[in-house]
Amino acid sequence: MSVTPVPTADLYDEHGEDLGICAVQFRRLGGRHLYAGPVRTVRCHEDNALLRELLHTPGEGAVLVVDGGGSLRTALVGDLIAGAAHASGWAGLIVNGAVRDSVALGALDLGVQALGTCPRKSGKTGEGAVDEPVTIGGVTFRPGDTVYVDDDGVAVLPAAH
């Protein structure tokens, strides 16, 4: 499902408090500044096996919200995984955790927001959960909601709208 990106300030002006505004000040690390799509989620703490597997499936314009528990100890996404996401048709990634290969990520036409960077690889046990609601920055991201991202922030429009 393709969603037309809209600046988050314009969305807020239209929807007001019905729009969830994520309080986390993510860093933009991908090459795409403005992106939007249906929410998919993965919860994984310092382990990116589930994330990697999911990003190798057709993204169909979705945005993957990754709840890494806010850990900056290991990177959940690097250039290979982000490259697979781009090739698989994902619109972007919002990572509540760290990424690596930031220069390469910046060259990809993919939205990537993260808390920061870390050169250390993550574990590969496959622990975690896919497509369950995750709460980050006071906003709950549910599969099927629509997320909009730009340099002003991350906004979520619940599926009921």
PDB file of C-alpha atoms in Angstrom:
ATOM      1  CA  MET A   1       0.000   0.000   0.000  1.00  0.00           C
ATOM      2  CA  SER A   2       1.487   3.300  -1.067  1.00  0.00           C
ATOM      3  CA  VAL A   3       1.008   6.292   1.246  1.00  0.00           C
ATOM      4  CA  THR A   4       1.765   9.821   0.088  1.00  0.00           C
ATOM      5  CA  PRO A   5       4.223  11.459   2.489  1.00  0.00           C
ATOM      6  CA  VAL A   6       2.922  14.669   4.086  1.00  0.00           C
ATOM      7  CA  PRO A   7       4.864  17.034   6.364  1.00  0.00           C
ATOM      8  CA  THR A   8       4.127  16.201   9.988  1.00  0.00           C
ATOM      9  CA  ALA A   9       3.265  19.818  10.865  1.00  0.00           C
ATOM     10  CA  ASP A  10       0.573  19.846   8.156  1.00  0.00           C
ATOM     11  CA  LEU A  11      -0.799  16.554   9.483  1.00  0.00           C
ATOM     12  CA  TYR A  12      -0.970  17.972  12.985  1.00  0.00           C
ATOM     13  CA  ASP A  13      -2.806  21.059  11.707  1.00  0.00           C
ATOM     14  CA  GLU A  14      -5.352  18.751  10.068  1.00  0.00           C
ATOM     15  CA  HIS A  15      -5.771  16.091  12.792  1.00  0.00           C
ATOM     16  CA  GLY A  16      -4.736  17.813  16.036  1.00  0.00           C
ATOM     17  CA  GLU A  17      -4.524  15.552  19.057  1.00  0.00           C
ATOM     18  CA  ASP A  18      -5.914  12.578  17.105  1.00  0.00           C
ATOM     19  CA  LEU A  19      -2.403  12.357  15.653  1.00  0.00           C
ATOM     20  CA  GLY A  20       0.179  10.658  17.859  1.00  0.00           C
ATOM     21  CA  ILE A  21       3.428  12.609  18.024  1.00  0.00           C
ATOM     22  CA  CYS A  22       6.430  10.553  19.115  1.00  0.00           C
ATOM     23  CA  ALA A  23       8.406  12.414  21.794  1.00  0.00           C
ATOM     24  CA  VAL A  24      11.718  10.769  20.859  1.00  0.00           C
ATOM     25  CA  GLN A  25      14.114  13.028  18.963  1.00  0.00           C
ATOM     26  CA  PHE A  26      15.415  10.497  16.431  1.00  0.00           C
ATOM     27  CA  ARG A  27      18.413  11.225  14.215  1.00  0.00           C
ATOM     28  CA  ARG A  28      17.796  11.040  10.474  1.00  0.00           C
ATOM     29  CA  LEU A  29      20.412   8.701   9.052  1.00  0.00           C
ATOM     30  CA  GLY A  30      18.850   7.527   5.780  1.00  0.00           C
ATOM     31  CA  GLY A  31      18.833   9.334   2.467  1.00  0.00           C
ATOM     32  CA  ARG A  32      15.068   9.879   2.385  1.00  0.00           C
ATOM     33  CA  HIS A  33      13.921  12.921   4.412  1.00  0.00           C
ATOM     34  CA  LEU A  34      10.146  12.584   3.991  1.00  0.00           C
ATOM     35  CA  TYR A  35       8.421   9.203   4.029  1.00  0.00           C
ATOM     36  CA  ALA A  36       5.233   7.492   5.145  1.00  0.00           C
ATOM     37  CA  GLY A  37       3.613   4.093   5.120  1.00  0.00           C
ATOM     38  CA  PRO A  38       1.618   1.507   6.973  1.00  0.00           C
ATOM     39  CA  VAL A  39       3.192   0.459  10.268  1.00  0.00           C
ATOM     40  CA  ARG A  40       4.840  -2.921  10.736  1.00  0.00           C
ATOM     41  CA  THR A  41       6.642  -3.625  14.001  1.00  0.00           C
ATOM     42  CA  VAL A  42       9.381  -5.773  15.426  1.00  0.00           C
ATOM     43  CA  ARG A  43      10.576  -5.936  19.034  1.00  0.00           C
ATOM     44  CA  CYS A  44      14.165  -7.079  19.422  1.00  0.00           C
ATOM     45  CA  HIS A  45      16.728  -6.201  22.083  1.00  0.00           C
ATOM     46  CA  GLU A  46      20.335  -6.243  20.865  1.00  0.00           C
ATOM     47  CA  ASP A  47      19.412  -9.016  18.402  1.00  0.00           C
ATOM     48  CA  ASN A  48      18.556  -8.360  14.762  1.00  0.00           C
ATOM     49  CA  ALA A  49      17.783 -11.844  13.371  1.00  0.00           C
ATOM     50  CA  LEU A  50      13.994 -11.267  13.239  1.00  0.00           C
ATOM     51  CA  LEU A  51      14.491  -7.782  11.854  1.00  0.00           C
ATOM     52  CA  ARG A  52      16.818  -9.040   9.127  1.00  0.00           C
ATOM     53  CA  GLU A  53      14.404 -11.821   8.148  1.00  0.00           C
ATOM     54  CA  LEU A  54      11.449  -9.427   7.957  1.00  0.00           C
ATOM     55  CA  LEU A  55      13.298  -6.840   5.849  1.00  0.00           C
ATOM     56  CA  HIS A  56      14.065  -9.500   3.243  1.00  0.00           C
ATOM     57  CA  THR A  57      10.304  -9.897   2.599  1.00  0.00           C
ATOM     58  CA  PRO A  58       8.279  -7.553   0.367  1.00  0.00           C
ATOM     59  CA  GLY A  59       7.824  -4.262   2.208  1.00  0.00           C
ATOM     60  CA  GLU A  60       5.084  -2.922  -0.062  1.00  0.00           C
ATOM     61  CA  GLY A  61       5.812   0.655   1.060  1.00  0.00           C
ATOM     62  CA  ALA A  62       5.543  -0.091   4.800  1.00  0.00           C
ATOM     63  CA  VAL A  63       7.615   1.520   7.543  1.00  0.00           C
ATOM     64  CA  LEU A  64       9.166  -0.884  10.040  1.00  0.00           C
ATOM     65  CA  VAL A  65       9.116   0.421  13.610  1.00  0.00           C
ATOM     66  CA  VAL A  66      11.857  -1.368  15.541  1.00  0.00           C
ATOM     67  CA  ASP A  67      11.641  -1.400  19.322  1.00  0.00           C
ATOM     68  CA  GLY A  68      15.205  -2.102  20.347  1.00  0.00           C
ATOM     69  CA  GLY A  69      14.531  -0.995  23.915  1.00  0.00           C
ATOM     70  CA  GLY A  70      16.550   2.179  23.378  1.00  0.00           C
ATOM     71  CA  SER A  71      19.849   0.298  23.519  1.00  0.00           C
ATOM     72  CA  LEU A  72      22.864   2.031  22.015  1.00  0.00           C
ATOM     73  CA  ARG A  73      25.151  -0.892  22.924  1.00  0.00           C
ATOM     74  CA  THR A  74      24.748  -2.725  19.607  1.00  0.00           C
ATOM     75  CA  ALA A  75      23.576  -1.779  16.113  1.00  0.00           C
ATOM     76  CA  LEU A  76      20.346  -3.367  14.910  1.00  0.00           C
ATOM     77  CA  VAL A  77      20.654  -2.162  11.299  1.00  0.00           C
ATOM     78  CA  GLY A  78      23.669  -1.755   9.035  1.00  0.00           C
ATOM     79  CA  ASP A  79      24.216  -1.174   5.339  1.00  0.00           C
ATOM     80  CA  LEU A  80      23.422  -4.761   4.281  1.00  0.00           C
ATOM     81  CA  ILE A  81      20.111  -4.958   6.126  1.00  0.00           C
ATOM     82  CA  ALA A  82      19.111  -1.443   5.053  1.00  0.00           C
ATOM     83  CA  GLY A  83      20.062  -2.288   1.468  1.00  0.00           C
ATOM     84  CA  ALA A  84      17.814  -5.362   1.636  1.00  0.00           C
ATOM     85  CA  ALA A  85      14.973  -3.207   2.989  1.00  0.00           C
ATOM     86  CA  HIS A  86      15.361  -0.778   0.110  1.00  0.00           C
ATOM     87  CA  ALA A  87      15.512  -3.573  -2.472  1.00  0.00           C
ATOM     88  CA  SER A  88      12.430  -5.217  -0.910  1.00  0.00           C
ATOM     89  CA  GLY A  89      10.297  -2.064  -1.195  1.00  0.00           C
ATOM     90  CA  TRP A  90      10.188  -0.812   2.399  1.00  0.00           C
ATOM     91  CA  ALA A  91       9.658   2.963   2.720  1.00  0.00           C
ATOM     92  CA  GLY A  92      11.719   3.287   5.872  1.00  0.00           C
ATOM     93  CA  LEU A  93      12.845   2.201   9.311  1.00  0.00           C
ATOM     94  CA  ILE A  94      12.348   3.843  12.689  1.00  0.00           C
ATOM     95  CA  VAL A  95      14.818   2.286  15.119  1.00  0.00           C
ATOM     96  CA  ASN A  96      14.483   2.784  18.862  1.00  0.00           C
ATOM     97  CA  GLY A  97      18.114   1.792  19.158  1.00  0.00           C
ATOM     98  CA  ALA A  98      21.358   2.127  17.221  1.00  0.00           C
ATOM     99  CA  VAL A  99      22.416   1.561  13.622  1.00  0.00           C
ATOM    100  CA  ARG A 100      25.836   1.378  11.966  1.00  0.00           C
ATOM    101  CA  ASP A 101      27.374   2.143   8.560  1.00  0.00           C
ATOM    102  CA  SER A 102      25.854   5.623   8.777  1.00  0.00           C
ATOM    103  CA  VAL A 103      27.599   6.973   5.655  1.00  0.00           C
ATOM    104  CA  ALA A 104      26.222   4.114   3.543  1.00  0.00           C
ATOM    105  CA  LEU A 105      22.747   4.537   5.081  1.00  0.00           C
ATOM    106  CA  GLY A 106      22.793   8.203   4.114  1.00  0.00           C
ATOM    107  CA  ALA A 107      23.365   7.233   0.476  1.00  0.00           C
ATOM    108  CA  LEU A 108      20.300   4.956   0.331  1.00  0.00           C
ATOM    109  CA  ASP A 109      16.890   6.196  -0.860  1.00  0.00           C
ATOM    110  CA  LEU A 110      15.380   4.813   2.329  1.00  0.00           C
ATOM    111  CA  GLY A 111      14.054   6.558   5.403  1.00  0.00           C
ATOM    112  CA  VAL A 112      16.118   5.640   8.471  1.00  0.00           C
ATOM    113  CA  GLN A 113      15.576   7.232  11.862  1.00  0.00           C
ATOM    114  CA  ALA A 114      17.485   5.954  14.889  1.00  0.00           C
ATOM    115  CA  LEU A 115      18.630   7.053  18.323  1.00  0.00           C
ATOM    116  CA  GLY A 116      22.261   6.942  17.288  1.00  0.00           C
ATOM    117  CA  THR A 117      25.084   4.817  15.949  1.00  0.00           C
ATOM    118  CA  CYS A 118      27.327   2.042  17.244  1.00  0.00           C
ATOM    119  CA  PRO A 119      29.860  -0.046  15.287  1.00  0.00           C
ATOM    120  CA  ARG A 120      29.177  -3.226  17.331  1.00  0.00           C
ATOM    121  CA  LYS A 121      27.076  -5.956  15.655  1.00  0.00           C
ATOM    122  CA  SER A 122      24.023  -7.307  17.441  1.00  0.00           C
ATOM    123  CA  GLY A 123      23.239 -10.864  18.456  1.00  0.00           C
ATOM    124  CA  LYS A 124      21.576 -13.346  16.091  1.00  0.00           C
ATOM    125  CA  THR A 125      19.403 -15.594  18.280  1.00  0.00           C
ATOM    126  CA  GLY A 126      16.071 -14.592  16.727  1.00  0.00           C
ATOM    127  CA  GLU A 127      14.421 -13.569  19.986  1.00  0.00           C
ATOM    128  CA  GLY A 128      11.666 -10.975  19.834  1.00  0.00           C
ATOM    129  CA  ALA A 129       8.219 -10.437  18.342  1.00  0.00           C
ATOM    130  CA  VAL A 130       6.807  -9.267  15.003  1.00  0.00           C
ATOM    131  CA  ASP A 131       3.668  -7.195  14.358  1.00  0.00           C
ATOM    132  CA  GLU A 132       2.720  -6.578  17.973  1.00  0.00           C
ATOM    133  CA  PRO A 133       1.991  -3.048  19.240  1.00  0.00           C
ATOM    134  CA  VAL A 134       5.089  -1.225  20.518  1.00  0.00           C
ATOM    135  CA  THR A 135       5.178   2.006  22.503  1.00  0.00           C
ATOM    136  CA  ILE A 136       7.985   4.478  21.889  1.00  0.00           C
ATOM    137  CA  GLY A 137       8.089   8.094  22.989  1.00  0.00           C
ATOM    138  CA  GLY A 138       4.569   8.023  24.421  1.00  0.00           C
ATOM    139  CA  VAL A 139       3.006   6.741  21.192  1.00  0.00           C
ATOM    140  CA  THR A 140       1.804   3.222  20.479  1.00  0.00           C
ATOM    141  CA  PHE A 141       2.587   1.991  16.978  1.00  0.00           C
ATOM    142  CA  ARG A 142       0.134  -0.685  15.856  1.00  0.00           C
ATOM    143  CA  PRO A 143       0.368  -2.680  12.648  1.00  0.00           C
ATOM    144  CA  GLY A 144      -2.067  -1.069  10.202  1.00  0.00           C
ATOM    145  CA  ASP A 145      -1.661   2.468  11.583  1.00  0.00           C
ATOM    146  CA  THR A 146       0.004   4.953   9.242  1.00  0.00           C
ATOM    147  CA  VAL A 147       3.268   6.633  10.198  1.00  0.00           C
ATOM    148  CA  TYR A 148       4.593   9.869   8.695  1.00  0.00           C
ATOM    149  CA  VAL A 149       8.207  10.958   9.121  1.00  0.00           C
ATOM    150  CA  ASP A 150      10.090  14.125   8.239  1.00  0.00           C
ATOM    151  CA  ASP A 151      12.817  16.254   9.787  1.00  0.00           C
ATOM    152  CA  ASP A 152      10.289  17.645  12.300  1.00  0.00           C
ATOM    153  CA  GLY A 153       9.449  14.264  13.786  1.00  0.00           C
ATOM    154  CA  VAL A 154       7.440  11.053  13.717  1.00  0.00           C
ATOM    155  CA  ALA A 155       3.637  11.147  13.651  1.00  0.00           C
ATOM    156  CA  VAL A 156       1.191   8.231  13.799  1.00  0.00           C
ATOM    157  CA  LEU A 157      -2.345   8.289  12.462  1.00  0.00           C
ATOM    158  CA  PRO A 158      -4.353   5.444  14.009  1.00  0.00           C
ATOM    159  CA  ALA A 159      -6.067   3.088  11.567  1.00  0.00           C
ATOM    160  CA  ALA A 160      -9.487   4.252  12.807  1.00  0.00           C
ATOM    161  CA  HIS A 161      -9.053   7.567  10.932  1.00  0.00           C
TER     162      HIS A 161
END
